[in-house]
Short mmCIF file of C-alpha atoms and ligand atoms in Angstrom, two decimals:
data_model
loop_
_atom_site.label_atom_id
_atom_site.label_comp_id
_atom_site.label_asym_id
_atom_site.label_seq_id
_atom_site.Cartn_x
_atom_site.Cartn_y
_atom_site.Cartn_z
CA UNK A 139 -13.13 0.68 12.15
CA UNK A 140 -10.74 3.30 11.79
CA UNK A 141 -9.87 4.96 15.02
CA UNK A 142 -9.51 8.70 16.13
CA UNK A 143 -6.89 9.20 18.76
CA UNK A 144 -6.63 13.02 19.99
CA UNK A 145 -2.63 13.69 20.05
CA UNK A 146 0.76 12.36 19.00
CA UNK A 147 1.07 9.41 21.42
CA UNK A 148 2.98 7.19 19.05
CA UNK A 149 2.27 3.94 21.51
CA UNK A 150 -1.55 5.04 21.58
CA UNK A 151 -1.07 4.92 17.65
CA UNK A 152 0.62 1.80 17.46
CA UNK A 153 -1.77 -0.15 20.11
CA UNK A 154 -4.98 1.18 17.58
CA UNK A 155 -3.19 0.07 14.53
CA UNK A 156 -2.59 -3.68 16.50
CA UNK A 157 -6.31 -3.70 16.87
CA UNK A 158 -8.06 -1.89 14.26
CA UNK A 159 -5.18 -1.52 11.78
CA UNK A 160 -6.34 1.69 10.88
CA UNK A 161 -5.96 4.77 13.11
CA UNK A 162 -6.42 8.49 12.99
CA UNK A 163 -4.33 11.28 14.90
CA UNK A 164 -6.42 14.95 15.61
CA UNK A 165 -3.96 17.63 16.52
CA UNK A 166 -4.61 20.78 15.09
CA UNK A 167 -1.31 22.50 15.96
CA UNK A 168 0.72 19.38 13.79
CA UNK A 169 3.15 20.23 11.34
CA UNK A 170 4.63 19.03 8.87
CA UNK A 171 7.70 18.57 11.02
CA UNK A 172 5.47 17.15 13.71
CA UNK A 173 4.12 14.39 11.09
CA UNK A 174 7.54 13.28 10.58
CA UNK A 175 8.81 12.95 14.29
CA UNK A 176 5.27 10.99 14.80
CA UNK A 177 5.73 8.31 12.12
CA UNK A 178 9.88 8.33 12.82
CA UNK A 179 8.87 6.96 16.44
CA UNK A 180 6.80 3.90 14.14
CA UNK A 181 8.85 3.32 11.58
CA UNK A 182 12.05 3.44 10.01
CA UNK A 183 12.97 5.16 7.37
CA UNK A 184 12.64 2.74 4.14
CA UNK A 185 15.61 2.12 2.33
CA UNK A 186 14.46 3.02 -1.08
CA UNK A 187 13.19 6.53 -1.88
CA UNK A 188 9.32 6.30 -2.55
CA UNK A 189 9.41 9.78 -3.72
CA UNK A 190 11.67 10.22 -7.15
CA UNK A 191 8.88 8.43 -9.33
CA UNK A 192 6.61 10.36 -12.26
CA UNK A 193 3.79 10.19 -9.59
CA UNK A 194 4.98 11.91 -7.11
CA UNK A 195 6.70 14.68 -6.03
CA UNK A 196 9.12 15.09 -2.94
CA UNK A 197 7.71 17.60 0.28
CA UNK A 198 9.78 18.95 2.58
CA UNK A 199 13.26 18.45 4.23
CA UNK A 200 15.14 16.05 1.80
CA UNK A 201 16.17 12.97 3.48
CA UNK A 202 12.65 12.41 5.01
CA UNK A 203 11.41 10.67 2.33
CA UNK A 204 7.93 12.80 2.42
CA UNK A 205 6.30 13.02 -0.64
CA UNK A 206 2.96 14.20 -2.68
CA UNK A 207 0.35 11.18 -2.98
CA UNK A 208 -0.53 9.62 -6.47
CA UNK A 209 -1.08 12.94 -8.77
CA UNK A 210 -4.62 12.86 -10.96
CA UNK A 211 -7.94 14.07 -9.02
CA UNK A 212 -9.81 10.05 -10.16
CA UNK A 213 -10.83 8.19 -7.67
CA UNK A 214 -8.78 5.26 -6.79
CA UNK A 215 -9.52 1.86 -5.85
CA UNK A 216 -9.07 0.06 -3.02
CA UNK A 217 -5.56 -1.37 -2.61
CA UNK A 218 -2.56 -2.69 -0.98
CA UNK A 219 0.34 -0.20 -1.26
CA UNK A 220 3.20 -1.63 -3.41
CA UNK A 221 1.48 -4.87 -2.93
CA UNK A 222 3.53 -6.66 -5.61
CA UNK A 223 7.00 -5.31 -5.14
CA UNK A 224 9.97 -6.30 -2.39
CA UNK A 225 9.91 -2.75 -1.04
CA UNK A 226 6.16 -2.29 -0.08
CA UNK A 227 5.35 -0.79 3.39
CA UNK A 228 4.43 -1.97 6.60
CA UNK A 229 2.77 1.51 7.52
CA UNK A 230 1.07 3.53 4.88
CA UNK A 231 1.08 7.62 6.83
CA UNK A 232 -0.80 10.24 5.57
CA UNK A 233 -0.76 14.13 6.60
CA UNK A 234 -3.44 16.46 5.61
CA UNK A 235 -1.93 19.49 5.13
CA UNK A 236 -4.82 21.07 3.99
CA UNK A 237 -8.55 19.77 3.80
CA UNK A 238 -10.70 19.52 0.74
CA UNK A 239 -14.05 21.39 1.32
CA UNK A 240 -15.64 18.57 -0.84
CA UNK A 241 -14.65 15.21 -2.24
CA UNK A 242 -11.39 13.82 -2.26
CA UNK A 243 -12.22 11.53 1.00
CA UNK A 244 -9.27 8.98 1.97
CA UNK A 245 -11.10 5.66 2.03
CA UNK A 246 -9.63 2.27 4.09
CA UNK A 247 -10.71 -1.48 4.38
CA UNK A 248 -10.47 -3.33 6.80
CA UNK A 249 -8.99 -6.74 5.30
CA UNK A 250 -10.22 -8.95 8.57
CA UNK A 251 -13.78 -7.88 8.30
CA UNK A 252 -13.44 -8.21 4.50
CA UNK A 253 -12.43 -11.15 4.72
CA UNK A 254 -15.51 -12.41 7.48
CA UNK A 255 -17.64 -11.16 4.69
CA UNK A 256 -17.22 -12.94 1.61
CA UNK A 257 -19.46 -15.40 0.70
CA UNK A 258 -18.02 -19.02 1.63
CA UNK A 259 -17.60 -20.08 -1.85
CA UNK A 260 -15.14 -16.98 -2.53
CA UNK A 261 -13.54 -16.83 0.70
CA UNK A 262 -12.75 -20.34 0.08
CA UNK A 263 -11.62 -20.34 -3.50
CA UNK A 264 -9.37 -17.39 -2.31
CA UNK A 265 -8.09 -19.27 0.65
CA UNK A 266 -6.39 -22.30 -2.05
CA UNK A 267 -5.11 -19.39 -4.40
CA UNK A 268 -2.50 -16.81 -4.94
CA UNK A 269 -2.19 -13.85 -6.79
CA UNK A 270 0.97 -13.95 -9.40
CA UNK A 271 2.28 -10.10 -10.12
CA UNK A 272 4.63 -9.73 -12.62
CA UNK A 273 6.04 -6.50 -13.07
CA UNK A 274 8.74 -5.03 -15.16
CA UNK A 275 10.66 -1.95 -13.72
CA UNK A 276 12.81 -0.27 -15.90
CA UNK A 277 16.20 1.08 -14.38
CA UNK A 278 15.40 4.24 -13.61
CA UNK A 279 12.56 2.59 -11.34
CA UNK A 280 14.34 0.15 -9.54
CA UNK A 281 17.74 1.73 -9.40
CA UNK A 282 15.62 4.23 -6.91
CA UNK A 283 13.41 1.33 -4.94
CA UNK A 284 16.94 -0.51 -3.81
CA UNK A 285 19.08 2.18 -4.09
CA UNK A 286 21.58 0.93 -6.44
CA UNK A 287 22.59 0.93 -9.93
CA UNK A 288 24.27 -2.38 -9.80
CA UNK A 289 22.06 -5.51 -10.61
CA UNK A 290 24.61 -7.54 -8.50
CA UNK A 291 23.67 -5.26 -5.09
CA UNK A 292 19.65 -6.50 -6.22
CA UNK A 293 19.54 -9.84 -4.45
CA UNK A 294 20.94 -8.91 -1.48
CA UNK A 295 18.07 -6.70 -0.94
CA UNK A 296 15.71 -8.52 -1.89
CA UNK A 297 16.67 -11.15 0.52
CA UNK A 298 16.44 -8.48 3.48
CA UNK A 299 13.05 -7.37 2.46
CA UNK A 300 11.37 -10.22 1.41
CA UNK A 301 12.29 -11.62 5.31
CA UNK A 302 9.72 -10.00 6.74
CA UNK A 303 6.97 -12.42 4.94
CA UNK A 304 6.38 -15.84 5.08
CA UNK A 305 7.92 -18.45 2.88
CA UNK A 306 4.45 -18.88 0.77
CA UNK A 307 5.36 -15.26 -0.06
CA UNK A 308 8.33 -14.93 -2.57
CA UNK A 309 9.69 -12.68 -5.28
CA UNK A 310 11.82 -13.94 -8.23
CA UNK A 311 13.27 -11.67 -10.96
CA UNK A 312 15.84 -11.24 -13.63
CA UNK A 313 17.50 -8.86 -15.30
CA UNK A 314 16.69 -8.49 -19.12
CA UNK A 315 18.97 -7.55 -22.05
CA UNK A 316 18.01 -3.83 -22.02
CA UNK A 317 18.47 -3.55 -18.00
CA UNK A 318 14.92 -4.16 -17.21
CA UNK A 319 14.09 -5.67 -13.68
CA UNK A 320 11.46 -8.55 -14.56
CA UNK A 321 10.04 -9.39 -11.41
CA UNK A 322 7.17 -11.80 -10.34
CA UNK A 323 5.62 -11.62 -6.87
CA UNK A 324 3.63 -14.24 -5.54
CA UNK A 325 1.77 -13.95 -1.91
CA UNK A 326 -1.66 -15.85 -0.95
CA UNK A 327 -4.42 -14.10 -1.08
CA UNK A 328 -5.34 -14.84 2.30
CA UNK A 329 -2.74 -13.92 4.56
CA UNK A 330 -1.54 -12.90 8.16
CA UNK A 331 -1.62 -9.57 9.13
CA UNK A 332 1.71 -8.03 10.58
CA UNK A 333 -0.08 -8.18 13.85
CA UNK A 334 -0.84 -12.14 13.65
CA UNK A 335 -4.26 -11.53 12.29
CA UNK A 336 -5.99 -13.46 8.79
CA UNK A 337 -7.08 -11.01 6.22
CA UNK A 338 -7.00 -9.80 2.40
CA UNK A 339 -5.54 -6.99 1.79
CA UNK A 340 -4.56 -7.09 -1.72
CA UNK A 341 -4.39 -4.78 -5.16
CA UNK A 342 -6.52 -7.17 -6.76
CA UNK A 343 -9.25 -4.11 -7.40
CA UNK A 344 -6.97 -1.82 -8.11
CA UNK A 345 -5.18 -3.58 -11.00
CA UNK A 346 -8.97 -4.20 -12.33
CA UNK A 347 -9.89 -1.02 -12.64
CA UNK A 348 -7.02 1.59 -12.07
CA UNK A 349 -7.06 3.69 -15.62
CA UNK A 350 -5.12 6.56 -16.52
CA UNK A 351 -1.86 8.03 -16.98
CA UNK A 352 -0.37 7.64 -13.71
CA UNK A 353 0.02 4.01 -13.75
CA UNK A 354 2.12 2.15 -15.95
CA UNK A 355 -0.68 -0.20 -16.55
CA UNK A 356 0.62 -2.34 -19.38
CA UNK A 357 3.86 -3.37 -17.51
CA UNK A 358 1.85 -5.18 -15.33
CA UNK A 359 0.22 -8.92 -15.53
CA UNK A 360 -1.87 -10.11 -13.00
CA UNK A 361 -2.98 -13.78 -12.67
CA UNK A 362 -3.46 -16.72 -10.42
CA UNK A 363 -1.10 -19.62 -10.01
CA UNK A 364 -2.19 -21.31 -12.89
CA UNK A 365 -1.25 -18.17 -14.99
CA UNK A 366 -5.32 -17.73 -15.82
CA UNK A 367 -6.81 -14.39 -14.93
CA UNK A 368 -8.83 -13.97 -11.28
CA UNK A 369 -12.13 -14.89 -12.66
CA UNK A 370 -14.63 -11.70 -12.71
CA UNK A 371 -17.18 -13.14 -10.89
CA UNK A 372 -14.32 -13.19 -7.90
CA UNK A 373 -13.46 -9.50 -8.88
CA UNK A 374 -16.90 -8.71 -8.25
CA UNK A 375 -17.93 -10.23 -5.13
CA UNK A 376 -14.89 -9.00 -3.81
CA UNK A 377 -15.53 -5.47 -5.06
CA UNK A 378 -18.97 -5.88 -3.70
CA UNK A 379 -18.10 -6.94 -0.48
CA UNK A 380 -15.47 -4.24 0.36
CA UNK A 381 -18.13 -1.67 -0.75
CA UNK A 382 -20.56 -2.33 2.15
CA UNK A 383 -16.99 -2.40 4.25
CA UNK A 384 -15.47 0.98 3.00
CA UNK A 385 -14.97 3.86 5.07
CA UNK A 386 -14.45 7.44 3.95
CA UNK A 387 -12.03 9.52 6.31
CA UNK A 388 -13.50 12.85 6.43
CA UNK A 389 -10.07 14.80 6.85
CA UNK A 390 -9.26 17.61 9.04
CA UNK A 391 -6.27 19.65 8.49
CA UNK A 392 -3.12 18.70 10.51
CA UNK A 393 -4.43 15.00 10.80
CA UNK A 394 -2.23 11.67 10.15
CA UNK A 395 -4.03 8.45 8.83
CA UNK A 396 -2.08 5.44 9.84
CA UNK A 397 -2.57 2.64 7.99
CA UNK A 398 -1.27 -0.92 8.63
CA UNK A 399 -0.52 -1.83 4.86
CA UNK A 400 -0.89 -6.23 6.12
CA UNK A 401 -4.38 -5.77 7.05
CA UNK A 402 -5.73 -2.78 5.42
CA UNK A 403 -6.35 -1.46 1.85
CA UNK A 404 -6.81 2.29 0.91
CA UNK A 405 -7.71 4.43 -1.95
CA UNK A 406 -9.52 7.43 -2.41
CA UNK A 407 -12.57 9.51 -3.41
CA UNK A 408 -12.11 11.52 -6.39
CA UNK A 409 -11.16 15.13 -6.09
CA UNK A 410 -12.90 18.17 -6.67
CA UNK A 411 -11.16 21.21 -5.99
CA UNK A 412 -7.86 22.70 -5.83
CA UNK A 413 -7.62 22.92 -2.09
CA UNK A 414 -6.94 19.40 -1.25
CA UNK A 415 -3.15 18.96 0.24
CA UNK A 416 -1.77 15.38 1.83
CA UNK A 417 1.68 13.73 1.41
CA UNK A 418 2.46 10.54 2.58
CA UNK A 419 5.35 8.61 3.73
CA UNK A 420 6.06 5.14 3.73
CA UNK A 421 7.71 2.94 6.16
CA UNK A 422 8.49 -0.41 7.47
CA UNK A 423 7.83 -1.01 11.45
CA UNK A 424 10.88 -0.13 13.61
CA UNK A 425 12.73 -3.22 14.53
CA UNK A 426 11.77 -3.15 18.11
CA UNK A 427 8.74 -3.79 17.45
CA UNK A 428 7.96 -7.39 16.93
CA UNK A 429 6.26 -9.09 13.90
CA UNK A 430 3.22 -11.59 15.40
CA UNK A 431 4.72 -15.24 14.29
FE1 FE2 B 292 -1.71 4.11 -2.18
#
């Protein structure tokens, strides 16, 4: 699925990730500076900072919002980048700036062809459902992800961000006695792709499994409309399904992995040694470029 343009043609790059949703960029002579000037012809420059968080750490000229991925070396589940928040990308970009010899393998999903391969009965049980995310962000959390300190400024953005989805799509929060953002998300499981495609791409498998001490795991709870968990049998299939799907990106150093967030999930092979080096940045499509209705 994923596919390997030679370059830094950012319309090449968009036109793969219309059609494939995932794309790869070979240039050995990229740098770092290169990676940004690529992705700032895609995307602009998310208001919120995705770097100042406890799992990752800022790269590079300040203001350009690159940053380390997720620390740990565990491998990590498919998923749907900041599927459950306001702020979550339109483009997930990552820049290899130096390859593991072994392990640590980017892997993507296509969400259309994971979605053609469920079995009826899931696809269909998914299709009448939604998935129910509440999340509680302390200040120091979402004071960074809308770039205020003021709980009144919240809604505002909120509004702005939450306009790029459709109105099955919605976000509702509140503000607790301690300052704590309490904040449900709620999106179909089945949904359109930025580019006017039907997939899943979702964190479903992530939530399920994701362990450790880089994820905040108890401020999360995760349930269908009815407020009853996804049934396991549904974790499974799905799980199942995106296995035969899954792709590992073998990386090369000085490549960019572009990765339309709408239709594709991501994760990763665990790592193995010390050599492996790729920071990301996140972005939402420039506004020239036109979301499918
Ligand atoms: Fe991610």
């Amino acid at each position: 699925m994923a596919m390997v343009i030679t370059g830094s043609d950012p319309d090449a790059a968009l036109d793969a990730l219309k059609t494939h949703g995932v794309v790869v960029l070979h240039d050995p002579d990229r740098t770092l500076d290169g990676f940004v000037e690529l992705t700032d012809r895609i995307f602009d420059i998310d208001p919120y900072h995705s770097v100042a968080t406890r799992e990752r750490d800022a790269v590079g000229a300040s203001g350009t919002n690159v940053a380390t991925v997720n620390k740990g070396r565990d491998a990590m589940p498919l998923h749907r980048e900041s599927s459950f928040l306001p702020t979550q990308p339109d483009v997930v970009t990552l820049f290899c700036q130096h390859a593991p010899s072994r392990g640590g393998q980017t892997t993507v999903c296509d969400g259309v062809a994971l979605l053609a391969a469920l079995p009826e009965r899931t696809r269909e049980f998914l299709r009448g459902e939604e998935l129910v995310w509440r999340f509680v962000l302390p200040i120091e959390r979402w004071s960074v992800l809308f770039g205020t300190r003021d709980p009144a400024a919240v809604p505002a953005k909120v509004a702005e961000l939450m306009a790029r989805f459709g109105p099955d799509t919605t976000y509702e929060f509140e503000f607790d006695d301690r300052g704590n953002l309490d904040g449900t998300y709620r999106s179909p499981f089945v949904t359109k792709t930025f580019w006017g495609d039907t997939a899943i791409s979702t964190s479903l498998l992530y939530h399920y499994h994701r362990q450790g001490p880089f994820i905040a795991k108890h401020l999360h709870r995760v349930t269908l409309s009815t407020g009853d968990p996804v049934p396991d049998d549904v974790v499974h299939t799905v799980e199942r399904c995106a296995e035969q799907l899954i792709e590992d990106v073998r990386w090369s150093t000085s490549d960019v992995l572009l990765i339309d967030n709408s239709r594709a999930m991501h994760g990763r092979r665990a790592i193995v040694g010390d050599d492996r080096s790729i920071v990301v940045r996140l972005g939402r499509y420039r506004s020239g470029i036109a979301r499918a209705a």
